[in-house]
């Protein structure tokens, strides 16, 4: 039986259409999911939308539609965006799905019945016109940070989750699972800033707005966002009603999230799961932020375009490649259209596209597009063949450490090496020399075989391009198991060379 791999993205707020930041997480998760599938795992890749809450209720009101109408439109757009980015999710969960709503109500009730959720009083600073609660530190000089009007201290009845009860067990789990939170720096931040000072019980219901999942045994309350949102990772698998998929895929192998919500995933979520008596996820990875021109991607600043504009202008794999390659995974990085263009030109057009096109064109010119490997080898072949032969293991190591950008760079390095190999072996000169025909065939075979192996290893990252290359090679050997040097068939008729990437002119 195949080993399973369950990977998730955050479920995003559909308060506005998604931007390149949301694409960033979703593309990386997609590449990891595709890589795991390639290497033989039974993968379950989930993404979705977090649709409840006051903010969405307000947005809908402003737009003069119901909250459900408001989010439906954004979700339709999001699914179109994921399609245009070749996102291969297995399940898209919406927190307005009936199954999710019913299952969250059952989770809430179970926690209440066993005493982990209790009724208390929530105190906060309230802005009446905005209908919003603020903490002392959020309300600047006693004024609402949104509208600038005065706030007043109010208290409302609310349910609380006993987070404090699980503090000790949580720290124990961290200690026993050193890879639970990555990068490591985020774990120390959690311990120092949130856990060691002491966990406070968490307010998990509200009565001040209504766009949420009603607490079924006390319907003036709606479930407050994080319990609703985090539960998505198990309600989608049927919890607590059906354990078939839970048995198959839980615990999650990787929750991939932006660094600002690591806290919820490594404190609230594990404590909820401990209370529910189910195993904790294996890993939470908090990646950095993509910034635009050094600043935050922000709707109010209007500093970003619809990601489809980049896809239409430069191609889906240019966008995927940029998201995966440009930023060391875990750090913050910058997004700029100029950098996207220059990355596409240097790596995809010059290194990859050029190599494939030159090689297949020469195979056509000198051998009518038919492969053979007479194995007239020279010392110079060894370095290339060794680097290709080691590539599978190196990429695997990098991917298991989630160093996605480095995995890609290793493949690029081999491709650059191959371009150099062409310059060193000078096939055009071999073609002119009597008696060098077999050497020439060997050189081309080595190049074509390198291209085959690299194309397979690139398939999780730039699937369309990988397919196009394998189609040009016309090879049947495209599996992960075929990644041993020498598996490219002989007497294979290649398909005609086609340009993969045109160099983009910089305006
Ligand atoms: O937080 N750079 O939803 P959200 C990198 N609903 N990643 C970015 C980004 C950027 N500039 N902007 C957004 C929520 N992201 C909750 C999650 S999960 C149970 C509930 C990505 O719409 C990144 O993954 O605010 C970040 O964590 C997420 O979008 C926030 O999405």
Coordinates of C-alpha atoms and ligand atoms in Angstrom, one line a residue:
X1 CA 0.0 0.0 0.0
X2 CA 1.2 3.5 -0.8
X3 CA 2.3 5.7 2.1
X4 CA -0.1 8.7 2.6
X5 CA 0.7 12.4 2.6
X6 CA -1.8 15.0 3.8
X7 CA -0.9 18.6 3.0
X8 CA -2.9 21.7 3.5
X9 CA -2.9 25.5 2.8
X10 CA -4.6 27.9 5.1
X11 CA -8.3 28.4 4.1
X12 CA -8.2 32.0 2.9
X13 CA -10.7 34.8 3.7
X14 CA -12.8 35.5 0.7
X15 CA -13.1 39.2 1.7
X16 CA -11.6 40.2 -1.7
X17 CA -10.2 38.4 -4.7
X18 CA -6.9 36.6 -4.0
X19 CA -3.6 38.1 -4.7
X20 CA -0.1 36.9 -5.4
X21 CA 0.5 36.2 -1.7
X22 CA -2.3 33.6 -1.6
X23 CA -0.9 32.2 -4.8
X24 CA 2.6 31.9 -3.2
X25 CA 1.4 29.4 -0.5
X26 CA -0.9 27.6 -2.8
X27 CA 1.8 27.1 -5.5
X28 CA 4.4 25.9 -3.0
X29 CA 1.9 23.4 -1.5
X30 CA 1.0 22.3 -5.0
X31 CA 4.7 21.6 -5.8
X32 CA 5.1 19.6 -2.7
X33 CA 1.9 17.7 -3.3
X34 CA 3.0 17.0 -6.9
X35 CA 6.4 16.0 -5.8
X36 CA 5.0 13.5 -3.3
X37 CA 2.7 12.0 -5.9
X38 CA 5.6 11.7 -8.3
X39 CA 7.6 9.8 -5.7
X40 CA 4.7 7.4 -5.0
X41 CA 2.7 8.8 -2.1
X42 CA -1.1 8.7 -1.9
X43 CA -1.5 12.5 -1.5
X44 CA -4.4 14.5 -0.2
X45 CA -3.9 18.1 -0.9
X46 CA -6.5 20.5 0.6
X47 CA -7.2 24.1 0.2
X48 CA -10.3 26.2 0.7
X49 CA -12.0 29.3 2.1
X50 CA -12.8 30.7 5.6
X51 CA -16.0 32.4 4.9
X52 CA -17.5 33.5 8.2
X53 CA -17.0 36.4 10.5
X54 CA -17.8 40.0 11.0
X55 CA -15.5 41.4 8.3
X56 CA -17.2 39.5 5.6
X57 CA -20.6 40.3 7.0
X58 CA -19.7 44.0 6.7
X59 CA -18.2 43.7 3.2
X60 CA -21.4 42.1 2.0
X61 CA -23.5 44.8 3.6
X62 CA -21.5 47.5 1.8
X63 CA -21.9 45.6 -1.5
X64 CA -25.7 45.3 -0.9
X65 CA -25.7 41.5 -1.1
X66 CA -26.0 38.6 1.4
X67 CA -22.8 37.3 2.9
X68 CA -23.3 34.0 1.0
X69 CA -23.8 35.8 -2.3
X70 CA -20.7 37.9 -1.6
X71 CA -18.5 34.9 -0.9
X72 CA -19.9 32.7 -3.7
X73 CA -18.6 35.2 -6.3
X74 CA -15.1 35.3 -4.8
X75 CA -14.9 31.5 -4.5
X76 CA -15.8 31.2 -8.1
X77 CA -13.0 33.5 -9.0
X78 CA -10.6 31.7 -6.7
X79 CA -11.3 28.4 -8.3
X80 CA -10.7 29.9 -11.7
X81 CA -7.4 31.3 -10.4
X82 CA -6.3 27.9 -9.1
X83 CA -7.2 26.3 -12.4
X84 CA -5.1 28.8 -14.3
X85 CA -2.2 28.1 -12.0
X86 CA -2.5 24.3 -12.5
X87 CA -3.2 23.8 -8.8
X88 CA -3.9 20.1 -8.3
X89 CA -5.8 20.2 -5.0
X90 CA -7.8 17.1 -4.1
X91 CA -10.4 18.9 -2.0
X92 CA -11.6 22.4 -1.7
X93 CA -13.4 23.1 1.6
X94 CA -15.7 26.0 2.2
X95 CA -16.6 26.7 5.8
X96 CA -20.2 27.4 4.6
X97 CA -20.4 23.8 3.4
X98 CA -23.3 22.1 5.2
X99 CA -21.1 19.1 6.2
X100 CA -18.5 21.5 7.8
X101 CA -21.2 23.5 9.6
X102 CA -22.8 20.5 11.1
X103 CA -19.5 18.9 12.1
X104 CA -18.2 22.1 13.7
X105 CA -21.4 22.2 15.8
X106 CA -20.8 18.6 16.9
X107 CA -17.2 19.4 17.8
X108 CA -18.3 22.5 19.8
X109 CA -20.9 20.4 21.6
X110 CA -18.5 17.6 22.4
X111 CA -16.0 20.0 23.9
X112 CA -18.8 21.7 25.9
X113 CA -20.2 18.4 27.2
X114 CA -16.8 17.3 28.4
X115 CA -16.1 20.6 30.1
X116 CA -13.4 22.0 27.8
X117 CA -15.7 24.8 26.7
X118 CA -17.5 26.8 29.4
X119 CA -19.7 29.9 29.5
X120 CA -18.2 33.1 30.8
X121 CA -18.0 36.8 30.1
X122 CA -16.0 38.5 27.4
X123 CA -14.8 42.0 28.1
X124 CA -13.5 44.3 25.4
X125 CA -13.6 47.8 24.0
X126 CA -16.4 48.1 21.6
X127 CA -17.0 50.5 18.8
X128 CA -20.8 50.8 18.3
X129 CA -20.9 52.2 14.7
X130 CA -18.3 49.6 13.5
X131 CA -19.8 46.8 15.7
X132 CA -16.2 45.8 16.5
X133 CA -14.4 44.7 19.6
X134 CA -10.8 45.9 20.2
X135 CA -8.2 45.2 22.9
X136 CA -6.5 47.9 25.0
X137 CA -3.5 47.9 22.7
X138 CA -5.5 48.0 19.5
X139 CA -7.7 51.0 20.5
X140 CA -5.4 54.0 20.1
X141 CA -6.1 56.6 22.9
X142 CA -9.4 55.0 23.5
X143 CA -10.5 55.5 19.9
X144 CA -11.5 52.9 17.3
X145 CA -8.6 52.1 15.0
X146 CA -11.0 51.8 12.1
X147 CA -13.1 54.9 12.3
X148 CA -11.4 57.0 15.0
X149 CA -14.6 57.4 17.1
X150 CA -14.7 56.6 20.9
X151 CA -14.9 53.0 22.1
X152 CA -16.6 51.9 25.3
X153 CA -15.9 49.1 27.7
X154 CA -18.5 46.4 27.4
X155 CA -18.9 42.8 28.4
X156 CA -20.8 40.1 26.7
X157 CA -21.7 36.6 27.5
X158 CA -19.4 34.2 25.6
X159 CA -18.1 30.7 25.6
X160 CA -14.4 30.0 26.3
X161 CA -12.1 27.1 25.5
X162 CA -9.8 25.9 28.2
X163 CA -6.5 26.5 26.5
X164 CA -4.6 26.9 29.8
X165 CA -5.4 23.3 30.7
X166 CA -3.3 22.0 27.8
X167 CA -0.3 24.2 28.2
X168 CA 2.0 21.5 29.8
X169 CA 1.0 18.9 27.3
X170 CA 1.6 21.3 24.4
X171 CA 5.2 22.1 25.6
X172 CA 5.8 18.4 26.0
X173 CA 4.7 17.7 22.5
X174 CA 7.1 20.4 21.2
X175 CA 9.9 18.8 23.1
X176 CA 9.2 15.4 21.8
X177 CA 8.7 16.5 18.2
X178 CA 11.5 18.8 17.3
X179 CA 10.3 19.1 13.7
X180 CA 6.7 20.1 14.6
X181 CA 7.3 23.8 14.0
X182 CA 9.6 24.9 11.2
X183 CA 11.6 27.1 10.7
X184 CA 13.0 26.6 14.2
X185 CA 13.1 30.3 14.9
X186 CA 9.3 30.4 14.9
X187 CA 9.1 27.8 17.7
X188 CA 11.2 29.9 20.0
X189 CA 9.1 32.9 19.2
X190 CA 6.0 30.9 20.2
X191 CA 7.5 29.7 23.5
X192 CA 8.9 33.1 24.5
X193 CA 6.1 35.3 23.4
X194 CA 2.9 33.3 24.0
X195 CA 3.3 30.0 25.9
X196 CA 5.8 30.7 28.6
X197 CA 4.0 33.9 29.8
X198 CA 1.0 31.6 30.3
X199 CA -1.9 30.7 28.0
X200 CA -5.2 32.3 28.6
X201 CA -8.5 30.6 27.9
X202 CA -9.8 31.5 24.4
X203 CA -13.1 33.2 23.6
X204 CA -14.8 30.9 21.1
X205 CA -18.2 32.4 20.6
X206 CA -19.8 35.8 19.9
X207 CA -23.2 37.3 20.1
X208 CA -22.4 40.6 18.5
X209 CA -22.7 39.4 14.9
X210 CA -24.6 36.6 13.2
X211 CA -22.6 35.5 10.1
X212 CA -21.1 32.4 11.6
X213 CA -21.9 28.9 12.6
X214 CA -24.7 29.0 15.3
X215 CA -23.9 27.2 18.6
X216 CA -26.8 24.8 18.2
X217 CA -27.6 24.5 21.9
X218 CA -27.4 28.3 22.5
X219 CA -28.2 29.8 19.1
X220 CA -27.7 33.5 20.0
X221 CA -24.0 32.6 19.9
X222 CA -22.0 31.9 16.7
X223 CA -18.8 30.0 16.8
X224 CA -15.9 32.4 16.8
X225 CA -13.6 32.2 13.8
X226 CA -10.6 30.1 14.8
X227 CA -12.5 27.1 16.1
X228 CA -14.6 27.2 12.9
X229 CA -11.6 27.7 10.6
X230 CA -9.0 25.3 12.1
X231 CA -11.6 22.5 12.2
X232 CA -11.6 22.5 8.4
X233 CA -8.6 20.2 8.4
X234 CA -10.6 17.4 10.0
X235 CA -14.2 18.1 9.1
X236 CA -13.2 17.6 5.4
X237 CA -12.1 14.1 6.4
X238 CA -15.5 13.4 8.0
X239 CA -14.7 14.1 11.6
X240 CA -16.6 13.5 13.9
X241 CA -19.2 11.6 11.8
X242 CA -17.2 9.2 9.7
X243 CA -13.7 7.9 10.3
X244 CA -12.9 6.4 6.9
X245 CA -10.8 9.3 5.6
X246 CA -9.6 10.2 9.1
X247 CA -8.1 6.7 9.3
X248 CA -6.5 7.1 5.9
X249 CA -5.1 10.6 6.0
X250 CA -5.0 11.9 9.6
X251 CA -2.7 13.2 11.1
X252 CA -1.8 15.9 8.5
X253 CA 1.8 15.6 7.4
X254 CA 2.2 19.3 6.7
X255 CA 0.1 22.4 7.4
X256 CA 1.7 25.1 5.3
X257 CA 0.9 28.6 6.5
X258 CA 2.1 32.2 6.4
X259 CA 4.2 33.2 9.5
X260 CA 1.4 35.4 10.9
X261 CA -0.9 32.5 11.6
X262 CA 1.6 30.0 12.8
X263 CA 0.5 30.9 16.3
X264 CA -3.0 29.6 15.8
X265 CA -1.8 26.4 14.2
X266 CA 0.7 25.5 16.9
X267 CA -1.2 26.6 20.0
X268 CA -4.9 26.7 19.5
X269 CA -5.1 23.8 17.0
X270 CA -3.0 21.3 18.9
X271 CA -4.9 22.1 22.2
X272 CA -8.2 21.6 20.4
X273 CA -7.0 18.2 19.0
X274 CA -5.7 17.1 22.4
X275 CA -9.1 17.9 23.9
X276 CA -10.8 15.9 21.1
X277 CA -8.4 13.0 21.7
X278 CA -7.0 12.8 18.2
X279 CA -3.3 12.9 17.1
X280 CA -1.6 16.2 16.4
X281 CA -0.3 17.2 12.9
X282 CA 3.2 16.2 12.2
X283 CA 4.4 19.6 11.0
X284 CA 3.5 23.2 10.7
X285 CA 5.7 25.3 8.4
X286 CA 5.4 29.1 8.6
X287 CA 6.8 30.7 5.5
X288 CA 7.7 34.3 5.1
X289 CA 5.8 37.1 3.4
X290 CA 6.0 38.1 -0.2
X291 CA 6.2 41.9 -0.4
X292 CA 5.6 44.2 -3.3
X293 CA 8.4 46.7 -3.9
X294 CA 9.5 46.0 -0.3
X295 CA 6.1 46.7 1.3
X296 CA 3.0 44.8 2.3
X297 CA 0.6 43.6 -0.5
X298 CA -2.4 45.7 0.3
X299 CA -5.8 46.1 -1.1
X300 CA -6.1 49.6 0.2
X301 CA -2.8 50.6 -1.4
X302 CA -3.9 49.0 -4.6
X303 CA -0.3 47.9 -5.2
X304 CA -1.0 44.6 -6.9
X305 CA -2.5 43.2 -10.1
X306 CA -4.7 40.2 -10.6
X307 CA -2.3 37.3 -10.7
X308 CA -3.9 36.2 -14.0
X309 CA -2.4 39.3 -15.6
X310 CA 1.1 37.8 -15.1
X311 CA -0.1 34.4 -16.2
X312 CA -1.5 35.8 -19.4
X313 CA 1.6 37.9 -20.1
X314 CA 4.3 35.4 -19.2
X315 CA 2.8 32.0 -18.9
X316 CA 1.7 29.9 -16.0
X317 CA 5.1 28.3 -15.5
X318 CA 6.9 31.6 -15.4
X319 CA 4.7 32.6 -12.4
X320 CA 4.9 29.2 -10.7
X321 CA 8.7 29.1 -11.2
X322 CA 9.2 32.6 -9.8
X323 CA 7.1 31.8 -6.7
X324 CA 9.1 28.6 -6.1
X325 CA 12.6 29.7 -7.0
X326 CA 13.0 33.3 -6.1
X327 CA 12.6 33.3 -2.3
X328 CA 14.5 31.1 0.1
X329 CA 11.7 29.2 1.7
X330 CA 10.9 30.5 5.1
X331 CA 12.2 34.1 4.6
X332 CA 10.4 37.1 3.4
X333 CA 10.9 38.0 -0.2
X334 CA 10.0 40.6 -2.8
X335 CA 7.7 40.2 -5.7
X336 CA 8.3 42.4 -8.7
X337 CA 7.4 42.1 -12.3
X338 CA 10.9 43.0 -13.4
X339 CA 12.4 40.2 -11.3
X340 CA 9.8 37.8 -12.6
X341 CA 10.8 38.7 -16.2
X342 CA 14.5 38.5 -15.5
X343 CA 14.1 35.1 -13.7
X344 CA 12.1 33.7 -16.6
X345 CA 14.6 34.9 -19.2
X346 CA 17.6 33.6 -17.3
X347 CA 16.4 30.2 -16.1
X348 CA 13.5 29.2 -18.3
X349 CA 14.4 30.8 -21.7
X350 CA 18.2 30.8 -21.6
X351 CA 19.1 27.8 -19.6
X352 CA 16.2 25.3 -20.0
X353 CA 14.5 26.4 -23.2
X354 CA 17.7 26.9 -25.0
X355 CA 19.2 23.6 -24.0
X356 CA 16.1 21.6 -25.1
X357 CA 15.8 23.5 -28.4
X358 CA 19.5 23.3 -29.3
X359 CA 19.7 19.6 -28.5
X360 CA 16.5 18.5 -30.3
X361 CA 17.4 20.7 -33.3
X362 CA 20.8 19.0 -33.5
X363 CA 19.3 15.6 -33.2
X364 CA 17.1 16.5 -36.2
X365 CA 19.9 18.0 -38.2
X366 CA 22.4 15.2 -37.7
X367 CA 20.2 12.1 -37.2
X368 CA 16.7 13.0 -38.5
X369 CA 15.5 13.1 -34.9
X370 CA 16.4 9.4 -34.1
X371 CA 18.3 8.5 -31.0
X372 CA 21.1 6.1 -30.5
X373 CA 23.8 5.5 -28.0
X374 CA 26.9 3.9 -29.4
X375 CA 28.7 4.8 -26.1
X376 CA 31.8 6.3 -27.5
X377 CA 32.4 8.0 -24.2
X378 CA 35.1 10.4 -23.2
X379 CA 36.2 11.7 -19.8
X380 CA 34.2 14.9 -20.2
X381 CA 31.0 12.8 -20.2
X382 CA 31.6 11.6 -16.7
X383 CA 31.0 14.8 -14.8
X384 CA 27.7 15.3 -16.6
X385 CA 26.5 11.8 -16.1
X386 CA 27.5 11.8 -12.5
X387 CA 25.7 15.0 -11.8
X388 CA 22.6 13.7 -13.5
X389 CA 22.8 10.4 -11.7
X390 CA 23.0 12.0 -8.3
X391 CA 20.2 14.5 -9.0
X392 CA 17.3 12.4 -7.8
X393 CA 18.7 11.9 -4.4
X394 CA 19.8 15.5 -4.0
X395 CA 16.4 16.8 -5.0
X396 CA 14.7 14.3 -2.6
X397 CA 16.9 15.5 0.3
X398 CA 16.1 19.1 -0.4
X399 CA 12.4 18.5 -0.8
X400 CA 12.2 16.5 2.4
X401 CA 13.7 19.5 4.2
X402 CA 11.2 21.8 2.3
X403 CA 14.1 23.6 0.7
X404 CA 12.1 23.9 -2.5
X405 CA 14.1 26.8 -4.1
X406 CA 17.3 24.8 -3.5
X407 CA 15.8 21.6 -5.0
X408 CA 15.1 23.6 -8.2
X409 CA 18.5 25.3 -8.2
X410 CA 20.1 21.8 -8.2
X411 CA 18.2 20.9 -11.3
X412 CA 19.1 24.3 -12.9
X413 CA 22.7 23.7 -12.1
X414 CA 22.7 20.4 -14.1
X415 CA 21.0 22.2 -17.0
X416 CA 23.6 24.9 -17.0
X417 CA 26.3 22.2 -16.9
X418 CA 24.6 20.6 -19.9
X419 CA 24.7 23.8 -21.9
X420 CA 28.4 24.0 -21.1
X421 CA 28.8 20.4 -22.2
X422 CA 27.5 21.4 -25.6
X423 CA 30.1 24.2 -25.9
X424 CA 32.8 21.8 -24.8
X425 CA 31.9 18.9 -27.0
X426 CA 31.1 21.1 -30.0
X427 CA 28.7 18.8 -31.8
X428 CA 28.8 21.0 -34.9
X429 CA 32.5 20.3 -35.3
X430 CA 32.0 16.6 -34.7
X431 CA 29.5 16.6 -37.4
X432 CA 32.1 17.8 -39.9
X433 CA 34.7 15.2 -39.0
X434 CA 34.9 11.8 -40.7
X435 CA 34.5 9.0 -38.2
X436 CA 33.0 11.0 -35.4
X437 CA 29.4 10.2 -36.1
X438 CA 29.2 7.7 -33.2
X439 CA 30.8 10.1 -30.8
X440 CA 28.3 12.8 -32.0
X441 CA 25.4 10.3 -31.4
X442 CA 26.7 9.6 -27.9
X443 CA 27.0 13.3 -27.0
X444 CA 23.4 14.0 -28.2
X445 CA 22.2 10.9 -26.3
X446 CA 23.8 12.2 -23.1
X447 CA 22.1 15.5 -23.5
X448 CA 18.7 14.1 -24.4
X449 CA 18.9 11.8 -21.4
X450 CA 19.9 14.6 -19.1
X451 CA 16.9 16.6 -20.4
X452 CA 14.6 13.6 -19.8
X453 CA 15.7 13.3 -16.2
X454 CA 15.5 17.0 -15.5
X455 CA 12.1 17.3 -17.2
X456 CA 10.7 14.5 -14.9
X457 CA 12.2 16.2 -11.8
X458 CA 10.8 19.5 -12.9
X459 CA 7.3 18.2 -13.3
X460 CA 6.1 19.2 -9.7
X461 CA 7.3 22.7 -10.3
X462 CA 6.5 23.5 -13.9
X463 CA 4.2 20.7 -15.0
X464 CA 3.1 22.2 -18.3
X465 CA 6.7 22.8 -19.5
X466 CA 7.8 19.4 -18.2
X467 CA 5.0 17.8 -20.3
X468 CA 6.0 19.7 -23.3
X469 CA 9.6 18.6 -23.0
X470 CA 8.6 14.9 -22.5
X471 CA 6.3 15.2 -25.5
X472 CA 9.2 16.5 -27.7
X473 CA 11.3 13.6 -26.5
X474 CA 8.5 11.2 -27.3
X475 CA 9.7 8.9 -24.5
X476 CA 7.6 6.4 -22.6
X477 CA 10.0 6.5 -19.7
X478 CA 8.5 9.3 -17.6
X479 CA 8.1 7.7 -14.2
X480 CA 10.1 8.4 -11.1
X481 CA 11.4 4.8 -11.2
X482 CA 12.8 5.5 -14.7
X483 CA 15.2 8.1 -13.3
X484 CA 18.4 6.1 -13.8
X485 CA 20.8 7.4 -16.5
X486 CA 20.4 5.3 -19.7
X487 CA 16.7 4.8 -19.7
X488 CA 16.0 7.0 -22.7
X489 CA 15.1 4.6 -25.5
X490 CA 17.3 4.1 -28.5
X491 CA 15.9 4.3 -32.0
X492 CA 13.3 6.7 -30.7
X493 CA 11.9 9.2 -33.2
X494 CA 11.8 12.6 -31.4
X495 CA 9.1 15.1 -32.1
X496 CA 10.0 18.3 -33.9
X497 CA 11.7 20.9 -31.8
X498 CA 9.4 23.6 -30.5
X499 CA 10.3 26.8 -28.6
X500 CA 9.4 26.5 -24.9
X501 CA 10.0 30.1 -23.8
X502 CA 10.5 33.1 -25.8
X503 CA 12.8 35.7 -24.2
X504 CA 10.7 38.5 -22.8
X505 CA 11.7 41.9 -24.0
X506 CA 12.1 44.3 -21.1
X507 CA 10.3 47.5 -21.8
Ligands
LIG1 O1 -5.4 34.1 7.7 N1 2.9 36.6 1.3 O2 -6.7 34.0 5.8 P1 -6.0 35.0 4.8 C1 2.9 35.3 1.6 N2 -8.6 32.6 7.1 N3 1.7 34.6 1.9 C2 0.6 35.4 1.9 C3 0.6 36.7 1.7 C4 1.9 37.4 1.4 N4 2.0 38.6 1.1 N5 -0.6 37.2 1.8 C5 -1.4 36.1 2.1 C6 -6.4 33.7 7.1 N6 -0.6 35.0 2.2 C7 -7.3 32.7 7.7 C8 -6.6 31.3 7.8 S1 -6.5 28.7 8.4 C9 -7.3 27.7 9.4 C10 -7.4 30.2 8.5 C11 -1.1 33.6 2.5 O3 -6.9 35.2 3.7 C12 -0.4 33.0 3.7 O4 -0.5 31.6 3.6 O5 -5.7 36.2 5.6 C13 -1.2 33.5 4.8 O6 -1.0 32.8 6.0 C14 -2.6 33.4 4.3 O7 -2.5 33.7 2.9 C15 -3.5 34.3 5.0 O8 -4.7 34.3 4.3

